[in-house]
Coordinates of C-alpha atoms in Angstrom, one line a residue:
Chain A
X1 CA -11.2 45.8 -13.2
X2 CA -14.2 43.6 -12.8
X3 CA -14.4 41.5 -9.4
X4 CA -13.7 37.8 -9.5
X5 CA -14.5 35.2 -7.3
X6 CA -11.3 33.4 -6.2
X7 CA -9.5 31.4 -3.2
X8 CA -7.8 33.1 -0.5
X9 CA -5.1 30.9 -1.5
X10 CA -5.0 32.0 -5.1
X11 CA -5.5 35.3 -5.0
X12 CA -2.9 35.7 -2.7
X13 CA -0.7 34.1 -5.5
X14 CA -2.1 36.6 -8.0
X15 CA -1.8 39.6 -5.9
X16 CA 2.1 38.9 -5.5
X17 CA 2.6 38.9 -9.4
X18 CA 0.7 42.3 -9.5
X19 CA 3.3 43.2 -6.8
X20 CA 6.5 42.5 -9.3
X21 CA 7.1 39.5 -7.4
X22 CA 8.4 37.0 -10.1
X23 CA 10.2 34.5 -7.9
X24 CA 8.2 32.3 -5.5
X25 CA 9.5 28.9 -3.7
X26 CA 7.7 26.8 -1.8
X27 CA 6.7 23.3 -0.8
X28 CA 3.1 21.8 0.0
X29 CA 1.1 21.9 3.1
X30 CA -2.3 22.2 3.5
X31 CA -4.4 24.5 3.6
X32 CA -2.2 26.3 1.9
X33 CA -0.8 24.6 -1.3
X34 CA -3.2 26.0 -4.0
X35 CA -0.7 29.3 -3.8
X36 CA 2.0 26.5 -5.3
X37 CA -0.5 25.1 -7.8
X38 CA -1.5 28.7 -9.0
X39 CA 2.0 30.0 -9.3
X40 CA 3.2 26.9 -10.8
X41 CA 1.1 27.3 -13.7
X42 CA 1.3 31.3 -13.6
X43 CA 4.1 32.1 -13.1
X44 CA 6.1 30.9 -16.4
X45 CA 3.1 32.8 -18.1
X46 CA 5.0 36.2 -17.2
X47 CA 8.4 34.5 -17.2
X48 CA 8.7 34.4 -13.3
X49 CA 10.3 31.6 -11.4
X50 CA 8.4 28.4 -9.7
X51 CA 10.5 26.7 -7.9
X52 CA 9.7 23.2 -5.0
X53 CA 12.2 23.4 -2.5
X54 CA 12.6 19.8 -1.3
X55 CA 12.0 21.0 2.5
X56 CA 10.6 24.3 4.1
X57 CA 14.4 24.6 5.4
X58 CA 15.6 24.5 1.9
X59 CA 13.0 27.0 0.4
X60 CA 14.0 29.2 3.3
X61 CA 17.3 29.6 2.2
X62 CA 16.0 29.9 -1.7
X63 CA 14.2 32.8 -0.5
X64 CA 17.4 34.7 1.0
X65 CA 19.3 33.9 -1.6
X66 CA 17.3 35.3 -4.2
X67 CA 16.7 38.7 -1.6
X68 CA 20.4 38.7 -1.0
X69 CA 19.9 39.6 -5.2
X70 CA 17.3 42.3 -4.5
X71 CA 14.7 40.1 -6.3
X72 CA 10.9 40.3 -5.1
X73 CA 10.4 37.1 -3.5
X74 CA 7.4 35.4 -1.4
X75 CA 7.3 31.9 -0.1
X76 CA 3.9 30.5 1.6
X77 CA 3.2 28.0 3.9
X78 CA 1.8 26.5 7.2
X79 CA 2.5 26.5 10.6
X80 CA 5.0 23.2 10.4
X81 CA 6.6 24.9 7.7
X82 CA 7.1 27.8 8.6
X83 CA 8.7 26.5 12.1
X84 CA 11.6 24.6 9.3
X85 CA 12.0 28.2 7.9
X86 CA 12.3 30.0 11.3
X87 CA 16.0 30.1 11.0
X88 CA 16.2 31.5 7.5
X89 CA 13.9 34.2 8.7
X90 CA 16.1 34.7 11.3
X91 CA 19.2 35.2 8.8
X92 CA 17.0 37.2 6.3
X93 CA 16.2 39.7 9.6
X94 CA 20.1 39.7 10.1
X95 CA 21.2 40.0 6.6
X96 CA 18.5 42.6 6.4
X97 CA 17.0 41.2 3.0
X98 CA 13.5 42.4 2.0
X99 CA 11.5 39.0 1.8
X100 CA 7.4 38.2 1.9
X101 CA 6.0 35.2 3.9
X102 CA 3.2 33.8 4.0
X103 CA 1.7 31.8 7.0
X104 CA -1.8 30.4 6.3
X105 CA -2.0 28.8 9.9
X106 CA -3.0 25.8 10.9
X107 CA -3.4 24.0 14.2
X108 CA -0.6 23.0 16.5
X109 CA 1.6 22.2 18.2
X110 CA 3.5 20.0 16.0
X111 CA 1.6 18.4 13.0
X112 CA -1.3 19.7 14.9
X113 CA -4.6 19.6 12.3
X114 CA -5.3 21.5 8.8
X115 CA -8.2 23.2 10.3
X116 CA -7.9 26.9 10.8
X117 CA -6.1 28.4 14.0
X118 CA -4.0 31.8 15.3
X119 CA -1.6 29.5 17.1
X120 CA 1.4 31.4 15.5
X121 CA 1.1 34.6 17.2
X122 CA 3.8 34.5 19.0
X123 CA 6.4 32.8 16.3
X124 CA 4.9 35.4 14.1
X125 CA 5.4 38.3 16.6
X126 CA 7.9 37.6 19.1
X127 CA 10.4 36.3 16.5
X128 CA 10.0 32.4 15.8
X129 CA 13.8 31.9 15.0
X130 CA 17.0 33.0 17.2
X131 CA 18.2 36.8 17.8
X132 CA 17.1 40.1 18.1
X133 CA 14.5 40.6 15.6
X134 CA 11.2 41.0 14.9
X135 CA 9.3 41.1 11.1
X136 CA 6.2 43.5 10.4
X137 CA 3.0 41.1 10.6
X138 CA 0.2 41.7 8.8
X139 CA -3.4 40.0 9.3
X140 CA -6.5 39.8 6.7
X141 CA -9.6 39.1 7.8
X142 CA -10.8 38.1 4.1
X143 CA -9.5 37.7 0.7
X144 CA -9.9 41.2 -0.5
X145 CA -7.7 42.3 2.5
X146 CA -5.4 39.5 1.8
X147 CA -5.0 40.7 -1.6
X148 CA -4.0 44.1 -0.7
X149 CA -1.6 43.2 2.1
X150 CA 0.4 41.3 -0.3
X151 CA 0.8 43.8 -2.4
X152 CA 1.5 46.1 0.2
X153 CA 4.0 43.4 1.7
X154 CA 7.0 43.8 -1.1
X155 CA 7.3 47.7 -0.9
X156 CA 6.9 47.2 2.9
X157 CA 9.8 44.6 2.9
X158 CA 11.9 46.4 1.2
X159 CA 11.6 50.2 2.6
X160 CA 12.9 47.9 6.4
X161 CA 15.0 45.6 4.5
X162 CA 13.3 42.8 6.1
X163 CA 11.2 39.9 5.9
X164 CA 7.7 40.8 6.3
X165 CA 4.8 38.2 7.1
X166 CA 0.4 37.9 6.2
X167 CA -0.4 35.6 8.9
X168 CA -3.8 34.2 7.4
X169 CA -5.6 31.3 8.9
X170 CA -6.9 28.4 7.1
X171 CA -10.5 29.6 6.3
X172 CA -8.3 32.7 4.4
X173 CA -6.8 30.2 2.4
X174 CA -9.8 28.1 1.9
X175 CA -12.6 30.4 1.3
X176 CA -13.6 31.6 -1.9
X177 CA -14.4 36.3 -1.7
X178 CA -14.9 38.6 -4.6
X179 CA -11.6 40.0 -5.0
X180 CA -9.8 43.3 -7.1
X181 CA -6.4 44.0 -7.7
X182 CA -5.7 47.3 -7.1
X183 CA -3.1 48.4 -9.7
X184 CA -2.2 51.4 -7.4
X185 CA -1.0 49.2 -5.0
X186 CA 2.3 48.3 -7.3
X187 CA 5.3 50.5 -6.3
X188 CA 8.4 49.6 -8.7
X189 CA 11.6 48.0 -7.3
X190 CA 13.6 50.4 -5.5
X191 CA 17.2 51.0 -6.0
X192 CA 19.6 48.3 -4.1
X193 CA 22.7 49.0 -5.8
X194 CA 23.5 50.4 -1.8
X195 CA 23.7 46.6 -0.7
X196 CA 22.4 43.7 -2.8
X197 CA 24.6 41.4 -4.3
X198 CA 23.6 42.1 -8.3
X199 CA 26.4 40.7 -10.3
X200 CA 29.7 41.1 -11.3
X201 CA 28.5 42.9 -14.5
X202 CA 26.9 45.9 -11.8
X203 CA 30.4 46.2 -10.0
X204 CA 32.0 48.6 -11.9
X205 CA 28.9 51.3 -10.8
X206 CA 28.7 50.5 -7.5
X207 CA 31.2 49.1 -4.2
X208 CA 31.1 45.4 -3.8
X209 CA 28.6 44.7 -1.6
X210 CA 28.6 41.5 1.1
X211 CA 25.3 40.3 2.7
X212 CA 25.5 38.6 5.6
X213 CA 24.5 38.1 9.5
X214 CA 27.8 37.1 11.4
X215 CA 29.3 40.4 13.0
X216 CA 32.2 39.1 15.3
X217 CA 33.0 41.9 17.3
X218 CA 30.8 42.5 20.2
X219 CA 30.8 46.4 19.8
X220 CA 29.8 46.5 15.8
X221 CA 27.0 43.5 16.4
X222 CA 25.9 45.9 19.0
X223 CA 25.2 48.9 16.5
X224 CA 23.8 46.2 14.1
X225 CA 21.3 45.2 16.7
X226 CA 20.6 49.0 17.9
X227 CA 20.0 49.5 13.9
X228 CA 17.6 47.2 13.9
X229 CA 15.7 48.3 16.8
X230 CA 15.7 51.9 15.6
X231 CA 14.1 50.2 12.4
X232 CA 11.2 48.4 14.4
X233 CA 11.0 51.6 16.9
X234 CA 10.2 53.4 13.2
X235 CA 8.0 50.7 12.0
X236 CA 5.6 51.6 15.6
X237 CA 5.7 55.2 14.9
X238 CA 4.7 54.5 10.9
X239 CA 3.5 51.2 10.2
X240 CA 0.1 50.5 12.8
X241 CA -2.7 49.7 11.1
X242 CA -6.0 48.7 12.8
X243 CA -9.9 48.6 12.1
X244 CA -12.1 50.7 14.8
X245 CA -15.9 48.9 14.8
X246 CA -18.8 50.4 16.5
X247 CA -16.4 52.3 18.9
X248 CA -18.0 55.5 18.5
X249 CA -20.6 55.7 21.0
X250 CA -21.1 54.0 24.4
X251 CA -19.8 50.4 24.8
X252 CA -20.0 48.2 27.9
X253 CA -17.0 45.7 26.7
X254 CA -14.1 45.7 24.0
X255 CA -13.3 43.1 21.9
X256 CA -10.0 43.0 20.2
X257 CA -9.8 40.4 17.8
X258 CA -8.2 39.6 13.9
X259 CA -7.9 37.6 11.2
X260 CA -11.4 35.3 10.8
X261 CA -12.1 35.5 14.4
X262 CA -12.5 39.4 13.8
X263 CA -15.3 38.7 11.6
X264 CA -17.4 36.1 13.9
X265 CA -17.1 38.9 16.6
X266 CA -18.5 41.9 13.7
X267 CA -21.6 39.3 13.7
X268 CA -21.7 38.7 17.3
X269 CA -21.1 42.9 18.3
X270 CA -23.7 43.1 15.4
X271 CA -26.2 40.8 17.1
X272 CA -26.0 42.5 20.3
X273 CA -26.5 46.0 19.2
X274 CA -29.9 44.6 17.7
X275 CA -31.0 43.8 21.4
X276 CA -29.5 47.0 22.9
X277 CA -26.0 45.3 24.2
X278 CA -23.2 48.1 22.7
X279 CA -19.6 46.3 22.3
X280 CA -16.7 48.0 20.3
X281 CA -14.2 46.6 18.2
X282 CA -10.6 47.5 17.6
X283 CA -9.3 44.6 14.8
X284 CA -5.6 44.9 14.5
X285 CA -4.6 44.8 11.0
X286 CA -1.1 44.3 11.9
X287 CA 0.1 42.4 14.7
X288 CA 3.6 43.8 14.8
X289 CA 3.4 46.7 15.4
X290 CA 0.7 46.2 17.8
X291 CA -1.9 49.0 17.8
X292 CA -1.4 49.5 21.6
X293 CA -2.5 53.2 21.2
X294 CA -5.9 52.4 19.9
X295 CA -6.7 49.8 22.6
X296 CA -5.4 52.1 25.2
X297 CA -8.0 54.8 24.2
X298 CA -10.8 52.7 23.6
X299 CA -10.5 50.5 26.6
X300 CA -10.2 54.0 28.3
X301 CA -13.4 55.0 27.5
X302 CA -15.6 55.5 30.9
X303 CA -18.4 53.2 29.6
X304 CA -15.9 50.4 28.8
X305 CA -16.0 47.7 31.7
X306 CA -14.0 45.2 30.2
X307 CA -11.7 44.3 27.3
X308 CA -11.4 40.8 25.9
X309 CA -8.8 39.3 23.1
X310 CA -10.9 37.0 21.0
X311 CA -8.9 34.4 19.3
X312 CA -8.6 31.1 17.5
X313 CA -5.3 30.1 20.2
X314 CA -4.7 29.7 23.6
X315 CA -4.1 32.9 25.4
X316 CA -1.7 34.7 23.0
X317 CA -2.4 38.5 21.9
X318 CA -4.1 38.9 25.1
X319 CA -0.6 39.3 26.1
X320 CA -0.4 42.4 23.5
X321 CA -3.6 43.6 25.2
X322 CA -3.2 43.7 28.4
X323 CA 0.3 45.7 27.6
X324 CA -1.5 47.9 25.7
X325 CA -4.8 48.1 28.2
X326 CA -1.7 49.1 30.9
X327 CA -4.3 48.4 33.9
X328 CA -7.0 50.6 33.0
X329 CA -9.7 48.1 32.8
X330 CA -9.8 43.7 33.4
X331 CA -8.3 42.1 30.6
X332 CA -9.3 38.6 30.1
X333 CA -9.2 35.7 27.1
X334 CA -11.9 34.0 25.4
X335 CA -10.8 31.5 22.1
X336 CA -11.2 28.0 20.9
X337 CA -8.3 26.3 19.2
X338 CA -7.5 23.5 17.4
X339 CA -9.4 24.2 14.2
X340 CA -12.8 24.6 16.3
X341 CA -13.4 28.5 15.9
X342 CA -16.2 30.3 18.4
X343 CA -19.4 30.8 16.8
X344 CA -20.9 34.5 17.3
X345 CA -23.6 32.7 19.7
X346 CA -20.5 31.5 21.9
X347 CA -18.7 35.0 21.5
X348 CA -22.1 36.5 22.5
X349 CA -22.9 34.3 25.7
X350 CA -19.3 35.4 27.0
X351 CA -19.0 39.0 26.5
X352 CA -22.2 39.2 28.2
X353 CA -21.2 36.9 31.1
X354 CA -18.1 39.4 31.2
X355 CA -20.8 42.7 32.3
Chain B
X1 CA -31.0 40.3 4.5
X2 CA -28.1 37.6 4.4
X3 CA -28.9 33.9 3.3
X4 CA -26.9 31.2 3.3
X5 CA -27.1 27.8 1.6
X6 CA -25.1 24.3 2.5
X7 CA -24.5 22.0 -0.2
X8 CA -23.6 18.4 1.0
X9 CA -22.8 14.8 -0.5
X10 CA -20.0 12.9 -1.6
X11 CA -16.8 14.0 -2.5
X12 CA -16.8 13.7 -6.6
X13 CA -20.6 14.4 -6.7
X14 CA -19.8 18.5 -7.6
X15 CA -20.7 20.2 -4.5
X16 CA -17.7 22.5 -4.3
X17 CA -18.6 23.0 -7.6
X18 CA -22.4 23.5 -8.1
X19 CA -21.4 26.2 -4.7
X20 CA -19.4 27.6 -6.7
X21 CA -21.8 28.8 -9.4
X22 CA -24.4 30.0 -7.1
X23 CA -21.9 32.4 -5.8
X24 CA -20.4 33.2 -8.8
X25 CA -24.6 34.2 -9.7
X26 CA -25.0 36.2 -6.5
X27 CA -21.5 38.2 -7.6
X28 CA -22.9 39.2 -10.7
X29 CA -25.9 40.5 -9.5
X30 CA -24.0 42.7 -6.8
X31 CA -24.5 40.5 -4.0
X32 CA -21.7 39.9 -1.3
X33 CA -20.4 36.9 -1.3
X34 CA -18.4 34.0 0.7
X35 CA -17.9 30.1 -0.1
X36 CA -16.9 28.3 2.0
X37 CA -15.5 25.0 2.1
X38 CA -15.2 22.4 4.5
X39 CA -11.6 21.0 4.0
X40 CA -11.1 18.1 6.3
X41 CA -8.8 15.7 5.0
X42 CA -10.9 14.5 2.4
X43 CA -11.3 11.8 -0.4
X44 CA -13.2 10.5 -3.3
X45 CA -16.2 9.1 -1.9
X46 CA -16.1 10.9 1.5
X47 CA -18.2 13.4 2.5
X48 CA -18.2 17.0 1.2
X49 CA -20.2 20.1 2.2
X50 CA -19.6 23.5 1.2
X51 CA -21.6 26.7 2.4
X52 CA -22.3 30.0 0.4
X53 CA -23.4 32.6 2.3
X54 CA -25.2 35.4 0.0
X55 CA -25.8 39.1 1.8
X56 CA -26.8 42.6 0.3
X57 CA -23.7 43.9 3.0
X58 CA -20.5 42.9 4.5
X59 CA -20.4 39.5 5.5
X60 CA -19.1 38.6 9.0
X61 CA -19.2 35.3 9.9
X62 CA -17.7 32.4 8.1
X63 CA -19.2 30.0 10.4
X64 CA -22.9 29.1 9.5
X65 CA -24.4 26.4 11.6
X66 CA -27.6 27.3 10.8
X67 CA -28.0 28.0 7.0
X68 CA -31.3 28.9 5.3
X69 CA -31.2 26.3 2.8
X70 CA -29.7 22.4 2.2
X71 CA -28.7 20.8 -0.9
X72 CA -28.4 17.3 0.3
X73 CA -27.3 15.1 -2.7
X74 CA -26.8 11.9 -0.3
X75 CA -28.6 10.3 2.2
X76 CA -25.9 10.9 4.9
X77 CA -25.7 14.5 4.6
X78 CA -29.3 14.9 4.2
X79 CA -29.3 12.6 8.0
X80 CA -26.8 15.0 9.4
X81 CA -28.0 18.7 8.1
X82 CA -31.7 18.4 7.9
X83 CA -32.4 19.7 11.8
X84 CA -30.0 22.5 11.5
X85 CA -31.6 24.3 8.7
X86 CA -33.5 27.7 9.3
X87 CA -37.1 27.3 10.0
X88 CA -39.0 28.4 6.2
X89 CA -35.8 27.1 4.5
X90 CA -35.4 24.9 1.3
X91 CA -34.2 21.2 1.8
X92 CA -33.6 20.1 -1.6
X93 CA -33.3 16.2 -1.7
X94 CA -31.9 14.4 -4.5
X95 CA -34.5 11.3 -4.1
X96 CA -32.4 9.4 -6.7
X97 CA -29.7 8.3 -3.7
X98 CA -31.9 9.7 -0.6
X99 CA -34.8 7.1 -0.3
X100 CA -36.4 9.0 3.3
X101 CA -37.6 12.9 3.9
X102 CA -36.3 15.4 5.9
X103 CA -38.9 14.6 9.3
X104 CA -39.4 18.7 9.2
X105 CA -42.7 20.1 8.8
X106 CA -41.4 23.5 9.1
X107 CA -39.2 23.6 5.6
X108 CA -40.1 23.1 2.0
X109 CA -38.9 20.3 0.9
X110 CA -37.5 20.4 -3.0
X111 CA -37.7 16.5 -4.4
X112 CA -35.5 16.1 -7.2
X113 CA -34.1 12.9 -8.6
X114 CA -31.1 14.5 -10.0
X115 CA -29.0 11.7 -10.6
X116 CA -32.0 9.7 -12.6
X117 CA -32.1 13.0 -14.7
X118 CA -28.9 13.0 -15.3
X119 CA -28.3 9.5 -16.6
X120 CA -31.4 10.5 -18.4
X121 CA -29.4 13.4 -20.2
X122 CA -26.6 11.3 -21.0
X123 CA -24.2 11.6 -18.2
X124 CA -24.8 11.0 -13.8
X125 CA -21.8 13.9 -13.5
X126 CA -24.5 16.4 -14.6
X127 CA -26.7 16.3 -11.4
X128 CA -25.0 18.4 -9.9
X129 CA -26.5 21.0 -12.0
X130 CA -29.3 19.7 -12.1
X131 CA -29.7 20.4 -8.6
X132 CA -28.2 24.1 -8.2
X133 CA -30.7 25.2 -10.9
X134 CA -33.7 23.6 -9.7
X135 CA -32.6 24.6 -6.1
X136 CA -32.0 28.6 -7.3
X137 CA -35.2 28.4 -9.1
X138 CA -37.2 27.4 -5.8
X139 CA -35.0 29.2 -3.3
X140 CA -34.9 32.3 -5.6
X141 CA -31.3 33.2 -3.8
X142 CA -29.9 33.7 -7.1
X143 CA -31.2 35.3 -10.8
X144 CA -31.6 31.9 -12.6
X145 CA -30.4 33.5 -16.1
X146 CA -27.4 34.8 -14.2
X147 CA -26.6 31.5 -13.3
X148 CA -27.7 29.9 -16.3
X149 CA -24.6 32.4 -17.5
X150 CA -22.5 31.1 -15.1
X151 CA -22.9 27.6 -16.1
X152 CA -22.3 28.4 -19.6
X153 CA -18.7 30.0 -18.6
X154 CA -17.7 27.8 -16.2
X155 CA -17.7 25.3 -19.4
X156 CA -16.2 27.6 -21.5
X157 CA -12.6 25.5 -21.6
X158 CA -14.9 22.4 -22.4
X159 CA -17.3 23.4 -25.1
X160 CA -18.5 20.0 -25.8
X161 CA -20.3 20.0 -22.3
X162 CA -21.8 23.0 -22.2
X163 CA -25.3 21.4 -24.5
X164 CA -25.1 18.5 -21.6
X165 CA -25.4 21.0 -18.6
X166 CA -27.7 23.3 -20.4
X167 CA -30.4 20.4 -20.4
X168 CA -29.4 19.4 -17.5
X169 CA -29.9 23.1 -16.3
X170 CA -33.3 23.0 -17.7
X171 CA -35.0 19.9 -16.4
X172 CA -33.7 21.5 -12.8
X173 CA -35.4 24.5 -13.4
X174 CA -38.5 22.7 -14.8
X175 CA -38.6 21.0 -11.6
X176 CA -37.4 24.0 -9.3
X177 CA -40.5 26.5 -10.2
X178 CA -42.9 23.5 -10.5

């Protein structure tokens, strides 16, 4: 298929109808809404299901409902809104119900701005609503990517029986990429006869089947919650996904950045090869898991001074970093916030300031 | 070799749009690509400004403050983006709203007095193209046939305006490679 030139936005709305997702709620906030405006006129044209919650905390519990089902179903939003969904996330991760979100963040705290920011890492990673759980975060760094981790989100979602999350950033959303869909990205529906609630008319082929979160008795919540972990202990072993750049030779720093910040520090690490200034990449592709492995190695290399986490918030994944880094080398932050994002000449000036 | 071009006016005026066709052009011809809005919290009448960067690799950066070339279609965003353009770069300035010059002796200035043309042609909402076309054909960032293409499909839903943009892509070009 020929390339087209579309939204972050809207290709992510396309890419989850090439997934089999034919059931998306949502409700407005920039700078995300174009997903809504896309799906609301595409999605009736293959007889899927647009629906406007009237809250975030309403479309959160549209969205497990319609899991509960074993439907394919993805809700977007922004950082605001997805704090109001936080606790349906949290019941979709204790139900175990395969569900995509979307986060295409914004700046914070609170109504914060609509400018781009990574202010959600640690809702995103750490678990924004109550309990024990954590949901496999991926981050693109343009549409293309975006495209392909949606589509990679609903098979993902349901082989954990989770919700899953692309954390974007506004300028993801906003920006406008040649984009394909790769068809060999589609995986059919798997089987959830096992647990979903599918109907009275299913029940005489399968046991009735109860989705819920509330395990009373302190010893069975326990194996629940050890399930779970074993499921996130096999998402680290399977599920890490980064981007090495320029890592092969010598390098006097490490950056480890994502999302649009990774691609400011590709110009910048670019930029300072020209003048004979080596710096090495490692661009997380998904944020939970964490690639601690990667970082470990490369920061281990003997040429390696430094490492920094480059990022659009205030001090967040260098957290992840300097767990992963384990002491080897200083670990340090460098990020602007608030819908400001560094310029490669500001990532430049402080990674040499660092050597 | 990466280039990059800011189009700036007033919201309504088509710069997301006239953006848009330059790097629909640079798509077809094999070119990577990136647009890039600015999305404040905008209205009718407020300023817009939209940058399209155009590369023959992967693109990094999404933040350009120094592009190659300026669109200006107002005097305000001609005030604000004329000292940040690369040295050898094209200011385009649409003289119909923009009655002052850029105060660089280091770019080449493009005069064009789009929206005159365009009320010429029959309607002011054509200057827009007016000014990517005559800005494509100085800059040569883009295959102007490519583009003319791209005009003609972006269109294709509203047939009746296609004649309108083609002479309004025309007396751009004239202009442009004069």
């Amino acid at each position: 298929m020929a390339k087209v030139l579309m939204k972050g936005n809207e290709a992510i709305g396309e890419a989850a109808i090439r997934a089999g997702c034919l059931n998306y709620f949502a409700y407005p906030i920039t700078p995300q809404s174009e997903v809504a405006e896309y799906l609301a006129k595409r999605l009736p044209e293959v007889n899927g299901v647009f629906l406007q919650g009237e809250s975030e905390v309403a479309v959160g519990y549209m969205i497990f409902g319609a899991a509960a089902c074993g439907e394919r179903v993805m809700t977007t939003s922004s950082s605001p809104g997805v704090s109001l969904m936080s606790e349906a996330i949290s019941y979709i991760a204790g139900a175990r119900c395969p569900a995509v979100f979307v986060n295409i963040v914004r700046g914070g705290p609170g109504l914060g701005g609509i400018l781009p920011s990574q202010g959600d890492y640690f809702q995103a990673t750490k678990g924004g609503g109550h309990g024990d759980y954590h949901m496999l975060v991926m981050a693109p760094d343009g549409v293309q990517e975006a495209v392909e981790m949606t589509m990679r989100a609903f098979p993902l979602a349901e082989k954990y029986r989770g919700p899953v999350m692309i954390m974007g950033d506004g300028l993801i959303g906003q920006m406008m990429e040649p984009v394909e869909f790769p068809d060999n990205l589609y995986t059919p529906p798997t089987n959830k006869d096992e647990w979903a609630t599918t109907g009275m008319d299913r029940r005489n082929s399968r046991k009735k089947n109860i989705v819920k979160s509330l395990y009373l008795d302190p010893a069975i919540l326990n194996s629940h919650n050890m399930l779970l972990k074993s499921q996130y202990d096999q998402m680290k072993r399977e599920e890490v996904r980064f981007e090495p750049y320029n890592i092969d030779g010598e390098y006097k720093a490490l950056v480890v950045s994502y999302g649009t910040m990774s691609r400011v520090c590709k110009t910048a690490i670019d930029n300072m090869k020209t003048e004979g200034f080596e710096v090495a990449m490692i661009r997380p592709q998904t944020l939970f898991p964490f690639p601690e492995k990667a970082i470990h190695e490369a920061a281990a290399k003997e040429s390696c001074q430094c490492v920094v986490s480059i990022e659009m918030s205030m001090g967040q994944m260098v957290e992840d970093v300097d767990r992963s880094v384990k002491g080897q080398k200083p670990v340090t932050w460098f990020g602007q916030c608030g819908g400001e994002v560094p310029t490669p000449e500001a990532v430049m000036e402080h990674v040499r300031s660092l050597v | 070799m990466q280039k990059e071009v800011m189009f700036a006016g007033f919201g309504g005026q088509g710069i997301l749009l006239s953006a848009k066709l330059l790097a629909h052009a640079a798509m077809k011809q094999g070119f990577q690509v990136m647009w890039i809005p600015s999305y404040g919290p905008e209205m009718r009448g407020g300023t817009a400004y939209c940058t399209v960067v155009v590369s023959d690799r992967l693109i990094g950066s999404p933040i350009i403050k120094n592009p190659s070339h300026l669109v200006a279609m107002n005097r305000p965003s001609l005030e604000k983006f004329a000292s940040v353009v690369k040295p050898d770069g094209v200011v385009l300035i649409n003289s119909s709203l923009i009655p002052v010059r850029s105060g660089r002796e280091d770019v080449q200035e493009l005069i064009v007095p789009a929206n005159e043309i365009a009320v010429g042609l029959g309607s002011v909402k054509c200057a827009n193209i007016v000014a990517v076309s005559a800005f494509a054909a100085r800059s040569g960032m883009v295959d102007v046939d490519i583009l003319r293409e791209c005009v003609k499909s972006e269109f294709a839903s509203k047939a009746k305006l296609i004649p309108l943009n083609m002479d309004a892509f025309d007396q751009g070009l004239k202009i442009g490679m004069s």
